[in-house]
Backbone as a ProteinNet text record, in pm:
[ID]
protein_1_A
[PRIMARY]
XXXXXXXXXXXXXXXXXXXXXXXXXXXXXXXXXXXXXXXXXXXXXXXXXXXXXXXXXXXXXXXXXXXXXXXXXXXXXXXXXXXXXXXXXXXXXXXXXXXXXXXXXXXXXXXXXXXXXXXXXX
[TERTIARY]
-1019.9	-950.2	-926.9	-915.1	-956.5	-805.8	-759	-643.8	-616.3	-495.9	-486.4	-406.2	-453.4	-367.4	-320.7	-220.6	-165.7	-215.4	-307.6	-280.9	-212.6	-135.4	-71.1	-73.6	-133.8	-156.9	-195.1	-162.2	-162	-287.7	-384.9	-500.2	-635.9	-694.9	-786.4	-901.3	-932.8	-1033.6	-999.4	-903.2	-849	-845.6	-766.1	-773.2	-934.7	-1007.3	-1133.8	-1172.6	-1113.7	-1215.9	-1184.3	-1059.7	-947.7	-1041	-1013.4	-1063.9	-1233.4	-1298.4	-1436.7	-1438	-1382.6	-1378.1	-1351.7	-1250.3	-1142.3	-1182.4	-1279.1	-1382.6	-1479.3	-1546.1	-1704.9	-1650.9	-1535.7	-1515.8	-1397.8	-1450.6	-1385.3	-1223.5	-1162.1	-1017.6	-1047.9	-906.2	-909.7	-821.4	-821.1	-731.5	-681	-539	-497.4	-472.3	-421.6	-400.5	-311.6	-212.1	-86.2	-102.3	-37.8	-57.9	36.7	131.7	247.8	369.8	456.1	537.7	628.5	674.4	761.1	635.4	489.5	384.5	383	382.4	389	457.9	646.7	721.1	708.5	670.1	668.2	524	448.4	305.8	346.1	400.9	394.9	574.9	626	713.7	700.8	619.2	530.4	413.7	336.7	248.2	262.8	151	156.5	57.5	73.8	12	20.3	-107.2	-112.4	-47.7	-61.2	-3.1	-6.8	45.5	20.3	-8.3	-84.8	-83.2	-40.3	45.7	81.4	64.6	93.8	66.9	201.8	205.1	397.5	432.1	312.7	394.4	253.4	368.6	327.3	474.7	422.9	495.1	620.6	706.8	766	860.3	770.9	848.1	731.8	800.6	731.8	723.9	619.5	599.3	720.4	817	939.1	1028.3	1074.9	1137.1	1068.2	964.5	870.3	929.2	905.6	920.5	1061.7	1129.8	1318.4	1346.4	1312.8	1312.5	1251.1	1161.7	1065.9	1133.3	1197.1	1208.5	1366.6	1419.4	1553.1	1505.4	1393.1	1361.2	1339.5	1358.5	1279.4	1167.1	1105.8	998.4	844.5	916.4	898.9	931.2	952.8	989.4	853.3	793.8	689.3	563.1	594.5	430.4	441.1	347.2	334.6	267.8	328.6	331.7	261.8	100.8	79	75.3	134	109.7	-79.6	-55.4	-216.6	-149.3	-157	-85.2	-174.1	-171	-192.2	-111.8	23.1	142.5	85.5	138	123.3	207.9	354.9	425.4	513	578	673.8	794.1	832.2	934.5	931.6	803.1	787	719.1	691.2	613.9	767.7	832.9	959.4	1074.7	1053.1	1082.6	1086.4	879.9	840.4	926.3	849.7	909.9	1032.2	1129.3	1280.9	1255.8	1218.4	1208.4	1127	1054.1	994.2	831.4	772.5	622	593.6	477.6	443.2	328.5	248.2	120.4	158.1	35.1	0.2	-92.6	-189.2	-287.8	-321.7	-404.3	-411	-496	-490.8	-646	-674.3	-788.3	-873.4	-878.5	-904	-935.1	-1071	-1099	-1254.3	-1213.4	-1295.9	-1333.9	-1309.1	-1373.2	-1367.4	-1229.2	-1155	-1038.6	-992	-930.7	-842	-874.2	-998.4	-1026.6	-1022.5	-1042.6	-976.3	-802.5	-720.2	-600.2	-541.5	-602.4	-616.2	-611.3	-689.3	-782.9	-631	-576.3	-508.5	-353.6	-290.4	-199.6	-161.1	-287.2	-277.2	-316.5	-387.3	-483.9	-551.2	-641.3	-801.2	-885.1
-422	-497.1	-406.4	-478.2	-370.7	-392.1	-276.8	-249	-291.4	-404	-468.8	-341.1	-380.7	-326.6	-433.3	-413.9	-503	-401.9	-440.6	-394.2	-529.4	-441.6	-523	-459	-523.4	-496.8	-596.5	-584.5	-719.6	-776.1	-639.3	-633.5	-661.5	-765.3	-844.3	-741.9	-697	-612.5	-479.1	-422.8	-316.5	-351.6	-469.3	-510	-552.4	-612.1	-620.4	-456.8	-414.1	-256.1	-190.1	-236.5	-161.2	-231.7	-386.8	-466.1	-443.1	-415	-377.9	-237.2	-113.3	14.4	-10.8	-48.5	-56.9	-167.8	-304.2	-417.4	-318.5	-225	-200.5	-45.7	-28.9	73.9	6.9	-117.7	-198	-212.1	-241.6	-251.3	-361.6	-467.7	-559.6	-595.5	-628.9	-622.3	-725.4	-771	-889.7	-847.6	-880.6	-874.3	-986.1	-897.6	-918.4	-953	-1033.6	-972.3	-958.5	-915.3	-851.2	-775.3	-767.4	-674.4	-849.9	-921.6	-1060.6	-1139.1	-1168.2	-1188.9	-1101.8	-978.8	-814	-828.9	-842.8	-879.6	-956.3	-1100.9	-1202.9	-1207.8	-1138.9	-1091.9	-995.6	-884	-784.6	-824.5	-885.3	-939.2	-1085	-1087.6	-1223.9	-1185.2	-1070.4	-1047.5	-897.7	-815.4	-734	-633.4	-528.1	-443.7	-292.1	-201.5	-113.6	33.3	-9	74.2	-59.9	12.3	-51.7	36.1	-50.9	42.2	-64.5	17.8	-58.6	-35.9	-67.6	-59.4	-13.1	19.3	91.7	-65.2	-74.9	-106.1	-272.5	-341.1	-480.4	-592.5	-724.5	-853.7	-874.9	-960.6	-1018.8	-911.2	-836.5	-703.3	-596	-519.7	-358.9	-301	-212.8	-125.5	-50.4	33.9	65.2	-31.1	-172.2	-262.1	-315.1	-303.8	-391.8	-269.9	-171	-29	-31.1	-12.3	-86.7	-202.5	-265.6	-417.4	-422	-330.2	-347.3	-293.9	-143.5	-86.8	-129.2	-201.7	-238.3	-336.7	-393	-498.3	-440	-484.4	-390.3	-377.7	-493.7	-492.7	-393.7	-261	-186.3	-69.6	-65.2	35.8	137.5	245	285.4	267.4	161	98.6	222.6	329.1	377.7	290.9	363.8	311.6	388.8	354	451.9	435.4	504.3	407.9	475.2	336.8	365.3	368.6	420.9	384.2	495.7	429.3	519.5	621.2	637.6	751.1	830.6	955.5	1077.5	1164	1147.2	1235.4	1294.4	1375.7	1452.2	1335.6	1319.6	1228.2	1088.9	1040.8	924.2	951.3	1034.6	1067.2	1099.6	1171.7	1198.1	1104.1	973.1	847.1	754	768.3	657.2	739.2	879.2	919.4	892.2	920.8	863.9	699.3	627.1	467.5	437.8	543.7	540.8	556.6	579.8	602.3	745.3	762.7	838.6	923.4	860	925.2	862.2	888.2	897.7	887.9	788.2	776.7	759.2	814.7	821.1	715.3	622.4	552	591.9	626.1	577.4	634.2	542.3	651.6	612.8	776.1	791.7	686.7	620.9	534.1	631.8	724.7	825.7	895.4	919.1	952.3	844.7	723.5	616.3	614.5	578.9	564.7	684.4	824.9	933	931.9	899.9	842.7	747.6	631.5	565	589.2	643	714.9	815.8	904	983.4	921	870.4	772.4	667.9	612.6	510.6	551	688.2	769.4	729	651.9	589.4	687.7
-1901.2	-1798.3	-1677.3	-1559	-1417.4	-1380.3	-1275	-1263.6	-1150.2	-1117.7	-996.1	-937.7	-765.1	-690.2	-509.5	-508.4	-327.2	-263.9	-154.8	-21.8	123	156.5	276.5	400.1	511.2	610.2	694.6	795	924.2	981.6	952.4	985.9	882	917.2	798.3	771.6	891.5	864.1	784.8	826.6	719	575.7	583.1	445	385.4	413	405.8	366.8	415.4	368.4	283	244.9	146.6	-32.5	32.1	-79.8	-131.9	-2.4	-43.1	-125.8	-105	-129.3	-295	-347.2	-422.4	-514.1	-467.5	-573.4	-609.3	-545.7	-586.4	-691.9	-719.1	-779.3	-948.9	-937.4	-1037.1	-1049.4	-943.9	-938.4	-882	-899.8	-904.5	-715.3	-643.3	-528.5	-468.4	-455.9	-382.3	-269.2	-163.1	-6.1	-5.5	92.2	152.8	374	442.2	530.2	623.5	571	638.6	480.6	506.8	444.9	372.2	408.5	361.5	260.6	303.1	187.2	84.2	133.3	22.6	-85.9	-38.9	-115.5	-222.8	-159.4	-241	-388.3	-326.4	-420.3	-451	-463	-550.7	-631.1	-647.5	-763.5	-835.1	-748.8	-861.7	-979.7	-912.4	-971.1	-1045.6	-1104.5	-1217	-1158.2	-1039	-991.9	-1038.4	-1047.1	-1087.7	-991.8	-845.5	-740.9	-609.5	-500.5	-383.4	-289	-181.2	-19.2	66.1	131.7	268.8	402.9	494.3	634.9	676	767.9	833.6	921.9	1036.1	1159.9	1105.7	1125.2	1056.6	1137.1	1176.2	1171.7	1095.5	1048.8	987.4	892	832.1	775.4	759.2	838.1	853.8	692.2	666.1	563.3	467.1	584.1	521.5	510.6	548.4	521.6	386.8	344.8	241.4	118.6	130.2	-10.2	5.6	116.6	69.6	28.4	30.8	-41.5	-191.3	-202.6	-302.8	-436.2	-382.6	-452.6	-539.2	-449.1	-526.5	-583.2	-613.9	-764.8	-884.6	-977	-1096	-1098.2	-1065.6	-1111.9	-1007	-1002.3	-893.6	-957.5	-1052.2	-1167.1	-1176.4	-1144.2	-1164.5	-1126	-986.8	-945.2	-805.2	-785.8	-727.4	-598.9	-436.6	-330	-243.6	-157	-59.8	59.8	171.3	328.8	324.6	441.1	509.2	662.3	708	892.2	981.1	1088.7	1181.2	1198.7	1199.6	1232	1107.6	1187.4	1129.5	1086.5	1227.6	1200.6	1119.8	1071.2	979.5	957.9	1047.3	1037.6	971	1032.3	999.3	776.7	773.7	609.1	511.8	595.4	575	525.7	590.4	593.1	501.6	472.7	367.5	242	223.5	123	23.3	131.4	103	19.1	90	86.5	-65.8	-79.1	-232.9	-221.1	-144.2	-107.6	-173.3	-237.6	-294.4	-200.6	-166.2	-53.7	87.9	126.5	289.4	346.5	371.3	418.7	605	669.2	825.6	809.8	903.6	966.7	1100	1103.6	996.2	910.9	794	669.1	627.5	525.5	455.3	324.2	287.9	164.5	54.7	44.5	-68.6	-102.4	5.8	30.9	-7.1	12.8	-52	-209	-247.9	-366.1	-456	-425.1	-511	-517.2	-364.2	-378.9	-495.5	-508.2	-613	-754.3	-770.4	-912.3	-950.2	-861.5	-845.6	-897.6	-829.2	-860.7	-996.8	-998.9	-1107.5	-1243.2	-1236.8	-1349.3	-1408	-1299.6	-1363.2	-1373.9
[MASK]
++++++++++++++++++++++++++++++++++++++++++++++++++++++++++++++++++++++++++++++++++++++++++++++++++++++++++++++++++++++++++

């Protein structure tokens, strides 16, 4: 059985690439597309990790992993941003909020998916 994972992000095409990277390496992937969809799909459903986006609509990335993380069902599902921001502060941030990695976009394919592999211990 293949290991689901959320990505949420505002951007279809990101997500499109997330989902292509992450299908052809046998994980299973739903898509979110904002941080309030995120929510509602990743405590409905049974995910192996997530990635999110920071700067998103309706609810931003760190509003989505503060929200997230006060459910239970958030107990151990490791969290990675994908964002453009880079800075100390802002990594500094997710951290706190419960994010485990850090991804820049653009990002390398190989890079997310060893992220992955890394995290979930496929």
């Amino acid at each position: 059985m293949s290991k689901a994972v959320l990505t949420i992000d505002d951007s279809q095409s990101v997500r499109q690439m997330i989902s292509m990277t992450l299908s052809a390496a046998g994980f299973k992937v739903d898509e979110a597309c904002d941080g309030a969809d995120g929510y509602s799909k990743a405590t409905a459903g049974a995910y192996s990790a997530i990635i999110t986006d920071l700067n998103m609509p309706n609810m931003n990335g760190l509003e989505f992993i503060r929200k997230y993380r006060a459910h239970p069902s958030s107990r151990g599902i490791p969290i990675i941003f994908l964002s453009t921001e880079s800075d100390e502060a802002s990594k500094r941030e997710a951290r706190a909020a419960g994010a485990i990695g850090w991804i820049v976009k653009p990002f390398d394919q190989n890079q997310l998916l060893a992220a992955i592999k890394r995290v979930i211990g496929a």
